[in-house]
Amino acid sequence: MARSQNSLKKTLVLGLGNVIMGDEGVGVHVVRALEKHTLPAGVECLDGGTGGFILLEPLQNADRIILIDAAADGNPLGTVTRTTPRFSKDYPPTLTAHDIGVKDLLDAFYMQGGTREVTLYAITIDPRQPIAMELSESGAKAAQVAVIKILKELKTAASGD
């Protein structure tokens, strides 16, 4: 979709995860919390659930992408890490599993010409947790930290345009 130079840039905030798997669903919990805030114009939040190639279209229609997902990356539980990987191979190797992996989705996105800025907020979890609909204490605290950081980033980007 071609955009005129005057058209509003669209930021997609995409939360991934399985909410019945406790902290594995932290990305979805973060997006749901963000939706309760007044967001800058042009920001769209999307509950990406457990992923899938159906997410390619929203990725392709965005000018900027913020992904939020759980990671089993060896950091202390509840660590929120912000990275701007340039290629799918730059993503943490142990992002938790979904229907398709985030790397597979991003590989397809890049192969189809996706060149948008992608920012990843990875939240460190324990992948061996029991099934639960709620986040653990460390997961809930990390989700709050991620919401605050993402809100600040969105507002800073909106004021800098």
CSV table of N, CA and C in Angstrom, one decimal:
chain,number,residue,atom,x,y,z
A,1,MET,N,0.8,-1.2,0.0
A,1,MET,CA,0.0,0.0,0.0
A,1,MET,C,0.9,1.2,0.0
A,2,ALA,N,0.8,2.1,-1.0
A,2,ALA,CA,1.6,3.3,-1.1
A,2,ALA,C,1.0,4.4,-0.2
A,3,ARG,N,1.9,5.1,0.4
A,3,ARG,CA,1.4,6.2,1.3
A,3,ARG,C,2.0,7.5,0.8
A,4,SER,N,1.2,8.6,0.9
A,4,SER,CA,1.7,9.9,0.5
A,4,SER,C,2.7,10.3,1.7
A,5,GLN,N,3.5,11.3,1.4
A,5,GLN,CA,4.5,11.7,2.4
A,5,GLN,C,3.7,12.4,3.6
A,6,ASN,N,2.5,12.9,3.3
A,6,ASN,CA,1.8,13.6,4.4
A,6,ASN,C,0.9,12.6,5.2
A,7,SER,N,0.8,11.4,4.8
A,7,SER,CA,0.0,10.5,5.5
A,7,SER,C,0.6,10.1,6.9
A,8,LEU,N,-0.2,9.8,7.8
A,8,LEU,CA,0.2,9.4,9.2
A,8,LEU,C,1.0,8.1,9.1
A,9,LYS,N,2.2,8.1,9.8
A,9,LYS,CA,2.9,6.9,9.9
A,9,LYS,C,2.2,6.0,10.9
A,10,LYS,N,2.2,4.7,10.6
A,10,LYS,CA,1.5,3.7,11.4
A,10,LYS,C,2.5,2.9,12.2
A,11,THR,N,2.2,2.8,13.5
A,11,THR,CA,3.0,2.0,14.4
A,11,THR,C,2.2,0.8,14.8
A,12,LEU,N,2.6,-0.4,14.6
A,12,LEU,CA,2.0,-1.6,15.1
A,12,LEU,C,2.6,-2.1,16.3
A,13,VAL,N,1.9,-2.2,17.4
A,13,VAL,CA,2.4,-2.8,18.6
A,13,VAL,C,1.8,-4.2,18.7
A,14,LEU,N,2.6,-5.2,18.6
A,14,LEU,CA,2.1,-6.6,18.4
A,14,LEU,C,2.6,-7.4,19.6
A,15,GLY,N,1.6,-7.9,20.4
A,15,GLY,CA,1.9,-8.8,21.5
A,15,GLY,C,1.7,-10.2,21.2
A,16,LEU,N,2.7,-11.0,21.5
A,16,LEU,CA,2.6,-12.5,21.2
A,16,LEU,C,2.6,-13.3,22.4
A,17,GLY,N,1.9,-14.4,22.4
A,17,GLY,CA,1.9,-15.4,23.5
A,17,GLY,C,0.6,-16.1,23.7
A,18,ASN,N,0.7,-17.1,24.5
A,18,ASN,CA,-0.4,-18.0,24.8
A,18,ASN,C,-0.9,-17.7,26.2
A,19,VAL,N,-2.0,-17.0,26.3
A,19,VAL,CA,-2.4,-16.6,27.7
A,19,VAL,C,-2.9,-17.7,28.6
A,20,ILE,N,-3.0,-18.9,28.1
A,20,ILE,CA,-3.3,-20.0,29.0
A,20,ILE,C,-2.1,-20.7,29.5
A,21,MET,N,-0.9,-20.2,29.1
A,21,MET,CA,0.4,-20.7,29.6
A,21,MET,C,1.1,-19.8,30.5
A,22,GLY,N,0.3,-19.0,31.3
A,22,GLY,CA,1.0,-18.2,32.3
A,22,GLY,C,1.8,-17.1,31.7
A,23,ASP,N,3.1,-17.0,32.1
A,23,ASP,CA,3.9,-15.9,31.6
A,23,ASP,C,4.3,-16.0,30.1
A,24,GLU,N,4.0,-17.1,29.5
A,24,GLU,CA,4.3,-17.3,28.1
A,24,GLU,C,3.4,-16.3,27.3
A,25,GLY,N,2.3,-15.9,27.9
A,25,GLY,CA,1.3,-14.9,27.3
A,25,GLY,C,1.6,-13.5,27.7
A,26,VAL,N,2.7,-13.2,28.2
A,26,VAL,CA,3.0,-11.8,28.7
A,26,VAL,C,2.9,-10.8,27.6
A,27,GLY,N,3.3,-11.1,26.4
A,27,GLY,CA,3.1,-10.1,25.3
A,27,GLY,C,1.7,-9.7,25.0
A,28,VAL,N,0.8,-10.6,25.1
A,28,VAL,CA,-0.6,-10.3,25.0
A,28,VAL,C,-1.1,-9.5,26.1
A,29,HIS,N,-0.7,-9.8,27.4
A,29,HIS,CA,-1.1,-9.0,28.5
A,29,HIS,C,-0.6,-7.6,28.4
A,30,VAL,N,0.6,-7.4,27.9
A,30,VAL,CA,1.1,-6.0,27.7
A,30,VAL,C,0.3,-5.3,26.7
A,31,VAL,N,0.0,-5.9,25.6
A,31,VAL,CA,-0.8,-5.2,24.6
A,31,VAL,C,-2.2,-4.8,25.1
A,32,ARG,N,-2.8,-5.7,25.9
A,32,ARG,CA,-4.1,-5.5,26.5
A,32,ARG,C,-4.1,-4.3,27.4
A,33,ALA,N,-3.0,-4.2,28.2
A,33,ALA,CA,-2.8,-3.1,29.1
A,33,ALA,C,-2.6,-1.8,28.4
A,34,LEU,N,-1.8,-1.8,27.3
A,34,LEU,CA,-1.6,-0.6,26.5
A,34,LEU,C,-2.9,-0.1,25.9
A,35,GLU,N,-3.8,-1.0,25.5
A,35,GLU,CA,-5.0,-0.6,24.9
A,35,GLU,C,-5.9,0.3,25.8
A,36,LYS,N,-5.6,0.2,27.1
A,36,LYS,CA,-6.4,0.9,28.1
A,36,LYS,C,-5.9,2.4,28.2
A,37,HIS,N,-4.8,2.7,27.6
A,37,HIS,CA,-4.2,4.0,27.6
A,37,HIS,C,-4.6,4.8,26.3
A,38,THR,N,-4.5,6.1,26.4
A,38,THR,CA,-4.7,6.9,25.3
A,38,THR,C,-3.4,6.9,24.5
A,39,LEU,N,-3.4,6.4,23.3
A,39,LEU,CA,-2.1,6.2,22.6
A,39,LEU,C,-2.1,7.3,21.5
A,40,PRO,N,-0.8,7.6,21.1
A,40,PRO,CA,-0.7,8.6,20.0
A,40,PRO,C,-1.4,8.2,18.7
A,41,ALA,N,-1.8,9.1,17.9
A,41,ALA,CA,-2.4,8.8,16.6
A,41,ALA,C,-1.5,7.9,15.8
A,42,GLY,N,-2.1,7.0,15.1
A,42,GLY,CA,-1.4,6.1,14.2
A,42,GLY,C,-0.8,4.9,14.9
A,43,VAL,N,-1.1,4.7,16.2
A,43,VAL,CA,-0.7,3.5,16.9
A,43,VAL,C,-1.8,2.5,16.9
A,44,GLU,N,-1.5,1.3,16.5
A,44,GLU,CA,-2.5,0.2,16.5
A,44,GLU,C,-1.9,-0.9,17.4
A,45,CYS,N,-2.7,-1.4,18.4
A,45,CYS,CA,-2.3,-2.5,19.2
A,45,CYS,C,-3.0,-3.8,18.6
A,46,LEU,N,-2.2,-4.9,18.6
A,46,LEU,CA,-2.8,-6.1,18.1
A,46,LEU,C,-2.4,-7.3,19.0
A,47,ASP,N,-3.4,-8.0,19.5
A,47,ASP,CA,-3.1,-9.3,20.2
A,47,ASP,C,-2.8,-10.3,19.1
A,48,GLY,N,-1.6,-10.7,19.0
A,48,GLY,CA,-1.2,-11.7,18.0
A,48,GLY,C,-1.3,-13.1,18.4
A,49,GLY,N,-1.7,-13.3,19.7
A,49,GLY,CA,-1.9,-14.7,20.2
A,49,GLY,C,-0.6,-15.5,20.0
A,50,THR,N,-0.9,-16.7,19.4
A,50,THR,CA,0.3,-17.6,19.2
A,50,THR,C,0.9,-17.5,17.8
A,51,GLY,N,0.6,-16.4,17.2
A,51,GLY,CA,1.3,-16.1,15.9
A,51,GLY,C,0.6,-16.7,14.8
A,52,GLY,N,1.4,-16.9,13.7
A,52,GLY,CA,0.9,-17.4,12.5
A,52,GLY,C,1.1,-16.5,11.4
A,53,PHE,N,1.1,-17.0,10.2
A,53,PHE,CA,1.4,-16.2,9.0
A,53,PHE,C,0.3,-15.2,8.7
A,54,ILE,N,-0.8,-15.3,9.4
A,54,ILE,CA,-1.9,-14.3,9.2
A,54,ILE,C,-1.4,-12.9,9.7
A,55,LEU,N,-0.4,-12.9,10.5
A,55,LEU,CA,0.2,-11.7,11.0
A,55,LEU,C,1.0,-10.9,10.0
A,56,LEU,N,1.3,-11.6,8.9
A,56,LEU,CA,2.2,-10.9,7.9
A,56,LEU,C,1.5,-9.6,7.4
A,57,GLU,N,0.2,-9.7,7.1
A,57,GLU,CA,-0.5,-8.5,6.5
A,57,GLU,C,-0.4,-7.3,7.5
A,58,PRO,N,-0.7,-7.4,8.8
A,58,PRO,CA,-0.5,-6.3,9.7
A,58,PRO,C,0.9,-5.8,9.7
A,59,LEU,N,1.9,-6.7,9.7
A,59,LEU,CA,3.3,-6.3,9.7
A,59,LEU,C,3.6,-5.5,8.5
A,60,GLN,N,3.1,-5.9,7.3
A,60,GLN,CA,3.4,-5.3,6.0
A,60,GLN,C,2.8,-3.9,6.0
A,61,ASN,N,1.6,-3.7,6.7
A,61,ASN,CA,0.9,-2.5,6.6
A,61,ASN,C,1.4,-1.4,7.6
A,62,ALA,N,2.4,-1.8,8.4
A,62,ALA,CA,2.9,-0.9,9.4
A,62,ALA,C,4.2,-0.2,8.9
A,63,ASP,N,4.4,1.0,9.3
A,63,ASP,CA,5.7,1.7,9.1
A,63,ASP,C,6.7,1.4,10.1
A,64,ARG,N,6.2,1.1,11.3
A,64,ARG,CA,7.1,0.8,12.4
A,64,ARG,C,6.4,-0.3,13.2
A,65,ILE,N,7.2,-1.2,13.8
A,65,ILE,CA,6.7,-2.4,14.5
A,65,ILE,C,7.4,-2.5,15.9
A,66,ILE,N,6.5,-2.7,16.9
A,66,ILE,CA,7.0,-3.0,18.2
A,66,ILE,C,6.5,-4.4,18.6
A,67,LEU,N,7.3,-5.4,18.8
A,67,LEU,CA,6.9,-6.7,19.2
A,67,LEU,C,7.2,-6.9,20.7
A,68,ILE,N,6.2,-7.6,21.3
A,68,ILE,CA,6.4,-7.9,22.7
A,68,ILE,C,6.2,-9.4,22.8
A,69,ASP,N,7.2,-10.1,23.4
A,69,ASP,CA,7.1,-11.6,23.5
A,69,ASP,C,7.9,-12.1,24.7
A,70,ALA,N,7.6,-13.2,25.2
A,70,ALA,CA,8.3,-13.9,26.2
A,70,ALA,C,9.6,-14.5,25.7
A,71,ALA,N,10.6,-14.6,26.6
A,71,ALA,CA,11.9,-15.2,26.2
A,71,ALA,C,12.4,-16.0,27.3
A,72,ALA,N,13.0,-17.1,27.0
A,72,ALA,CA,13.8,-17.9,27.9
A,72,ALA,C,15.2,-17.7,27.6
A,73,ASP,N,15.7,-16.5,27.9
A,73,ASP,CA,17.0,-16.1,27.4
A,73,ASP,C,18.2,-16.1,28.4
A,74,GLY,N,17.9,-16.7,29.6
A,74,GLY,CA,19.0,-16.8,30.6
A,74,GLY,C,19.1,-15.6,31.5
A,75,ASN,N,18.4,-14.5,31.2
A,75,ASN,CA,18.4,-13.4,32.1
A,75,ASN,C,17.6,-13.7,33.3
A,76,PRO,N,17.7,-12.9,34.4
A,76,PRO,CA,16.8,-13.1,35.6
A,76,PRO,C,15.4,-13.0,35.2
A,77,LEU,N,14.5,-13.8,35.8
A,77,LEU,CA,13.1,-13.7,35.5
A,77,LEU,C,12.6,-12.3,35.7
A,78,GLY,N,11.7,-11.9,34.7
A,78,GLY,CA,11.1,-10.6,34.7
A,78,GLY,C,12.0,-9.5,34.1
A,79,THR,N,13.1,-9.9,33.5
A,79,THR,CA,13.9,-8.9,32.8
A,79,THR,C,13.2,-8.4,31.6
A,80,VAL,N,13.2,-7.1,31.3
A,80,VAL,CA,12.6,-6.6,30.1
A,80,VAL,C,13.8,-6.0,29.3
A,81,THR,N,14.0,-6.6,28.1
A,81,THR,CA,15.1,-6.3,27.2
A,81,THR,C,14.5,-5.6,26.0
A,82,ARG,N,15.0,-4.5,25.6
A,82,ARG,CA,14.6,-3.8,24.4
A,82,ARG,C,15.8,-3.9,23.4
A,83,THR,N,15.5,-4.5,22.2
A,83,THR,CA,16.5,-4.6,21.1
A,83,THR,C,15.9,-4.1,19.8
A,84,THR,N,16.7,-3.8,18.9
A,84,THR,CA,16.3,-3.5,17.5
A,84,THR,C,17.0,-4.3,16.6
A,85,PRO,N,16.7,-5.6,16.5
A,85,PRO,CA,17.4,-6.5,15.6
A,85,PRO,C,17.1,-6.2,14.2
A,86,ARG,N,18.1,-6.3,13.3
A,86,ARG,CA,17.9,-6.0,11.9
A,86,ARG,C,17.5,-7.2,11.1
A,87,PHE,N,17.7,-8.4,11.5
A,87,PHE,CA,17.4,-9.6,10.8
A,87,PHE,C,16.8,-10.6,11.8
A,88,SER,N,16.0,-11.6,11.3
A,88,SER,CA,15.4,-12.5,12.2
A,88,SER,C,16.5,-13.3,13.0
A,89,LYS,N,17.7,-13.5,12.4
A,89,LYS,CA,18.8,-14.2,13.1
A,89,LYS,C,19.3,-13.4,14.3
A,90,ASP,N,19.0,-12.1,14.3
A,90,ASP,CA,19.5,-11.3,15.4
A,90,ASP,C,18.6,-11.4,16.7
A,91,TYR,N,17.4,-12.1,16.6
A,91,TYR,CA,16.5,-12.3,17.7
A,91,TYR,C,17.1,-13.3,18.6
A,92,PRO,N,16.7,-13.2,19.9
A,92,PRO,CA,17.2,-14.2,20.9
A,92,PRO,C,16.8,-15.6,20.4
A,93,PRO,N,17.7,-16.5,20.5
A,93,PRO,CA,17.5,-17.9,20.0
A,93,PRO,C,16.5,-18.7,20.7
A,94,THR,N,16.0,-18.2,21.9
A,94,THR,CA,15.1,-19.0,22.7
A,94,THR,C,13.8,-18.4,23.0
A,95,LEU,N,13.3,-17.6,22.0
A,95,LEU,CA,12.0,-17.0,22.2
A,95,LEU,C,11.0,-18.2,22.3
A,96,THR,N,10.0,-18.1,23.1
A,96,THR,CA,9.2,-19.3,23.4
A,96,THR,C,8.4,-19.7,22.1
A,97,ALA,N,8.0,-20.9,22.1
A,97,ALA,CA,7.4,-21.4,20.9
A,97,ALA,C,5.9,-21.0,20.7
A,98,HIS,N,5.5,-20.7,19.5
A,98,HIS,CA,4.1,-20.4,19.2
A,98,HIS,C,3.8,-21.3,18.0
A,99,ASP,N,2.6,-21.1,17.4
A,99,ASP,CA,2.2,-21.9,16.2
A,99,ASP,C,3.3,-21.9,15.2
A,100,ILE,N,3.9,-20.7,14.9
A,100,ILE,CA,5.1,-20.6,14.2
A,100,ILE,C,6.0,-19.7,15.0
A,101,GLY,N,7.3,-19.9,14.8
A,101,GLY,CA,8.2,-19.1,15.6
A,101,GLY,C,8.2,-17.6,15.1
A,102,VAL,N,8.5,-16.7,16.0
A,102,VAL,CA,8.7,-15.3,15.6
A,102,VAL,C,9.7,-15.2,14.5
A,103,LYS,N,10.8,-15.9,14.6
A,103,LYS,CA,11.8,-15.9,13.6
A,103,LYS,C,11.3,-16.3,12.2
A,104,ASP,N,10.4,-17.3,12.2
A,104,ASP,CA,9.8,-17.8,10.9
A,104,ASP,C,8.9,-16.7,10.3
A,105,LEU,N,8.1,-16.1,11.2
A,105,LEU,CA,7.3,-15.0,10.7
A,105,LEU,C,8.1,-13.8,10.2
A,106,LEU,N,9.1,-13.4,10.9
A,106,LEU,CA,10.0,-12.3,10.5
A,106,LEU,C,10.8,-12.7,9.2
A,107,ASP,N,11.2,-13.9,9.1
A,107,ASP,CA,11.9,-14.3,7.9
A,107,ASP,C,11.0,-14.1,6.7
A,108,ALA,N,9.7,-14.6,6.8
A,108,ALA,CA,8.7,-14.4,5.7
A,108,ALA,C,8.5,-12.9,5.4
A,109,PHE,N,8.4,-12.1,6.5
A,109,PHE,CA,8.2,-10.7,6.4
A,109,PHE,C,9.4,-10.0,5.6
A,110,TYR,N,10.6,-10.4,6.0
A,110,TYR,CA,11.8,-9.8,5.3
A,110,TYR,C,11.9,-10.3,3.9
A,111,MET,N,11.6,-11.6,3.6
A,111,MET,CA,11.6,-12.1,2.3
A,111,MET,C,10.7,-11.5,1.3
A,112,GLN,N,9.5,-11.0,1.9
A,112,GLN,CA,8.6,-10.3,1.1
A,112,GLN,C,8.8,-8.8,1.0
A,113,GLY,N,10.0,-8.4,1.4
A,113,GLY,CA,10.4,-7.0,1.2
A,113,GLY,C,10.2,-6.1,2.5
A,114,GLY,N,9.9,-6.7,3.6
A,114,GLY,CA,9.7,-5.9,4.8
A,114,GLY,C,11.0,-5.3,5.2
A,115,THR,N,11.0,-4.0,5.3
A,115,THR,CA,12.2,-3.2,5.7
A,115,THR,C,11.9,-2.3,6.9
A,116,ARG,N,10.8,-2.4,7.5
A,116,ARG,CA,10.4,-1.5,8.6
A,116,ARG,C,11.3,-1.7,9.8
A,117,GLU,N,11.3,-0.6,10.6
A,117,GLU,CA,12.0,-0.7,11.9
A,117,GLU,C,11.2,-1.6,12.8
A,118,VAL,N,11.9,-2.6,13.4
A,118,VAL,CA,11.3,-3.5,14.3
A,118,VAL,C,12.0,-3.4,15.6
A,119,THR,N,11.2,-3.2,16.7
A,119,THR,CA,11.8,-3.1,18.0
A,119,THR,C,11.2,-4.3,18.8
A,120,LEU,N,12.0,-5.0,19.5
A,120,LEU,CA,11.5,-6.2,20.3
A,120,LEU,C,11.7,-5.9,21.8
A,121,TYR,N,10.6,-6.1,22.5
A,121,TYR,CA,10.6,-6.1,23.9
A,121,TYR,C,10.5,-7.6,24.3
A,122,ALA,N,11.6,-8.1,24.8
A,122,ALA,CA,11.6,-9.5,25.2
A,122,ALA,C,11.5,-9.6,26.8
A,123,ILE,N,10.6,-10.3,27.3
A,123,ILE,CA,10.4,-10.4,28.8
A,123,ILE,C,10.8,-11.8,29.2
A,124,THR,N,11.8,-11.9,30.1
A,124,THR,CA,12.4,-13.2,30.5
A,124,THR,C,11.4,-13.9,31.4
A,125,ILE,N,11.1,-15.2,31.0
A,125,ILE,CA,10.2,-16.0,31.8
A,125,ILE,C,10.8,-17.4,32.1
A,126,ASP,N,10.2,-18.1,33.0
A,126,ASP,CA,10.6,-19.5,33.2
A,126,ASP,C,9.6,-20.4,32.3
A,127,PRO,N,10.2,-21.0,31.3
A,127,PRO,CA,9.3,-21.8,30.4
A,127,PRO,C,8.7,-23.0,31.0
A,128,ARG,N,9.2,-23.4,32.2
A,128,ARG,CA,8.7,-24.6,32.8
A,128,ARG,C,7.5,-24.4,33.8
A,129,GLN,N,6.9,-23.3,33.7
A,129,GLN,CA,5.8,-22.9,34.7
A,129,GLN,C,4.5,-23.7,34.4
A,130,PRO,N,3.7,-23.8,35.4
A,130,PRO,CA,2.4,-24.5,35.2
A,130,PRO,C,1.4,-23.7,34.4
A,131,ILE,N,0.5,-24.4,33.8
A,131,ILE,CA,-0.6,-23.7,33.1
A,131,ILE,C,-1.4,-22.8,34.0
A,132,ALA,N,-1.6,-21.6,33.6
A,132,ALA,CA,-2.3,-20.6,34.4
A,132,ALA,C,-2.8,-19.5,33.5
A,133,MET,N,-3.9,-18.9,33.8
A,133,MET,CA,-4.4,-17.8,33.0
A,133,MET,C,-3.8,-16.4,33.5
A,134,GLU,N,-3.2,-16.4,34.6
A,134,GLU,CA,-2.6,-15.1,35.1
A,134,GLU,C,-1.1,-15.2,35.1
A,135,LEU,N,-0.5,-14.0,35.1
A,135,LEU,CA,0.9,-13.9,35.1
A,135,LEU,C,1.4,-14.2,36.5
A,136,SER,N,2.6,-14.7,36.6
A,136,SER,CA,3.3,-14.8,37.9
A,136,SER,C,3.6,-13.4,38.5
A,137,GLU,N,4.1,-13.3,39.7
A,137,GLU,CA,4.4,-12.0,40.3
A,137,GLU,C,5.5,-11.4,39.4
A,138,SER,N,6.5,-12.1,39.1
A,138,SER,CA,7.6,-11.5,38.3
A,138,SER,C,7.1,-11.1,36.9
A,139,GLY,N,6.2,-11.9,36.3
A,139,GLY,CA,5.7,-11.6,35.0
A,139,GLY,C,4.8,-10.4,35.0
A,140,ALA,N,4.0,-10.3,36.0
A,140,ALA,CA,3.1,-9.1,36.2
A,140,ALA,C,3.9,-7.8,36.3
A,141,LYS,N,5.0,-7.9,37.2
A,141,LYS,CA,5.8,-6.7,37.4
A,141,LYS,C,6.5,-6.3,36.1
A,142,ALA,N,7.0,-7.3,35.4
A,142,ALA,CA,7.7,-7.1,34.1
A,142,ALA,C,6.8,-6.5,33.1
A,143,ALA,N,5.5,-7.0,33.0
A,143,ALA,CA,4.5,-6.4,32.1
A,143,ALA,C,4.3,-5.0,32.4
A,144,GLN,N,4.2,-4.6,33.7
A,144,GLN,CA,4.0,-3.2,34.0
A,144,GLN,C,5.2,-2.3,33.6
A,145,VAL,N,6.4,-2.9,33.8
A,145,VAL,CA,7.6,-2.2,33.3
A,145,VAL,C,7.6,-2.0,31.8
A,146,ALA,N,7.2,-3.0,31.1
A,146,ALA,CA,7.2,-3.0,29.6
A,146,ALA,C,6.2,-1.9,29.1
A,147,VAL,N,5.0,-1.9,29.8
A,147,VAL,CA,4.0,-0.9,29.4
A,147,VAL,C,4.5,0.5,29.6
A,148,ILE,N,5.1,0.8,30.7
A,148,ILE,CA,5.7,2.1,30.9
A,148,ILE,C,6.7,2.5,29.9
A,149,LYS,N,7.6,1.5,29.6
A,149,LYS,CA,8.7,1.8,28.6
A,149,LYS,C,8.1,2.0,27.2
A,150,ILE,N,7.1,1.2,26.8
A,150,ILE,CA,6.5,1.3,25.5
A,150,ILE,C,5.7,2.6,25.4
A,151,LEU,N,5.0,3.0,26.4
A,151,LEU,CA,4.2,4.2,26.4
A,151,LEU,C,5.2,5.4,26.2
A,152,LYS,N,6.3,5.4,26.9
A,152,LYS,CA,7.2,6.5,26.8
A,152,LYS,C,7.8,6.5,25.4
A,153,GLU,N,8.2,5.4,24.9
A,153,GLU,CA,8.7,5.3,23.5
A,153,GLU,C,7.7,5.8,22.5
A,154,LEU,N,6.5,5.4,22.6
A,154,LEU,CA,5.5,5.9,21.6
A,154,LEU,C,5.2,7.4,21.7
A,155,LYS,N,5.2,7.9,22.9
A,155,LYS,CA,5.0,9.3,23.1
A,155,LYS,C,6.2,10.1,22.6
A,156,THR,N,7.4,9.6,22.8
A,156,THR,CA,8.6,10.3,22.4
A,156,THR,C,8.6,10.3,20.8
A,157,ALA,N,8.3,9.2,20.2
A,157,ALA,CA,8.3,9.1,18.8
A,157,ALA,C,7.2,10.0,18.2
A,158,ALA,N,6.1,10.1,18.8
A,158,ALA,CA,5.0,11.0,18.3
A,158,ALA,C,5.4,12.4,18.4
A,159,SER,N,6.0,12.8,19.5
A,159,SER,CA,6.4,14.2,19.6
A,159,SER,C,7.6,14.6,18.7
A,160,GLY,N,8.4,13.6,18.3
A,160,GLY,CA,9.5,13.9,17.4
A,160,GLY,C,9.2,13.9,16.0
A,161,ASP,N,7.9,13.6,15.6
A,161,ASP,CA,7.6,13.6,14.2
A,161,ASP,C,7.4,15.0,13.6
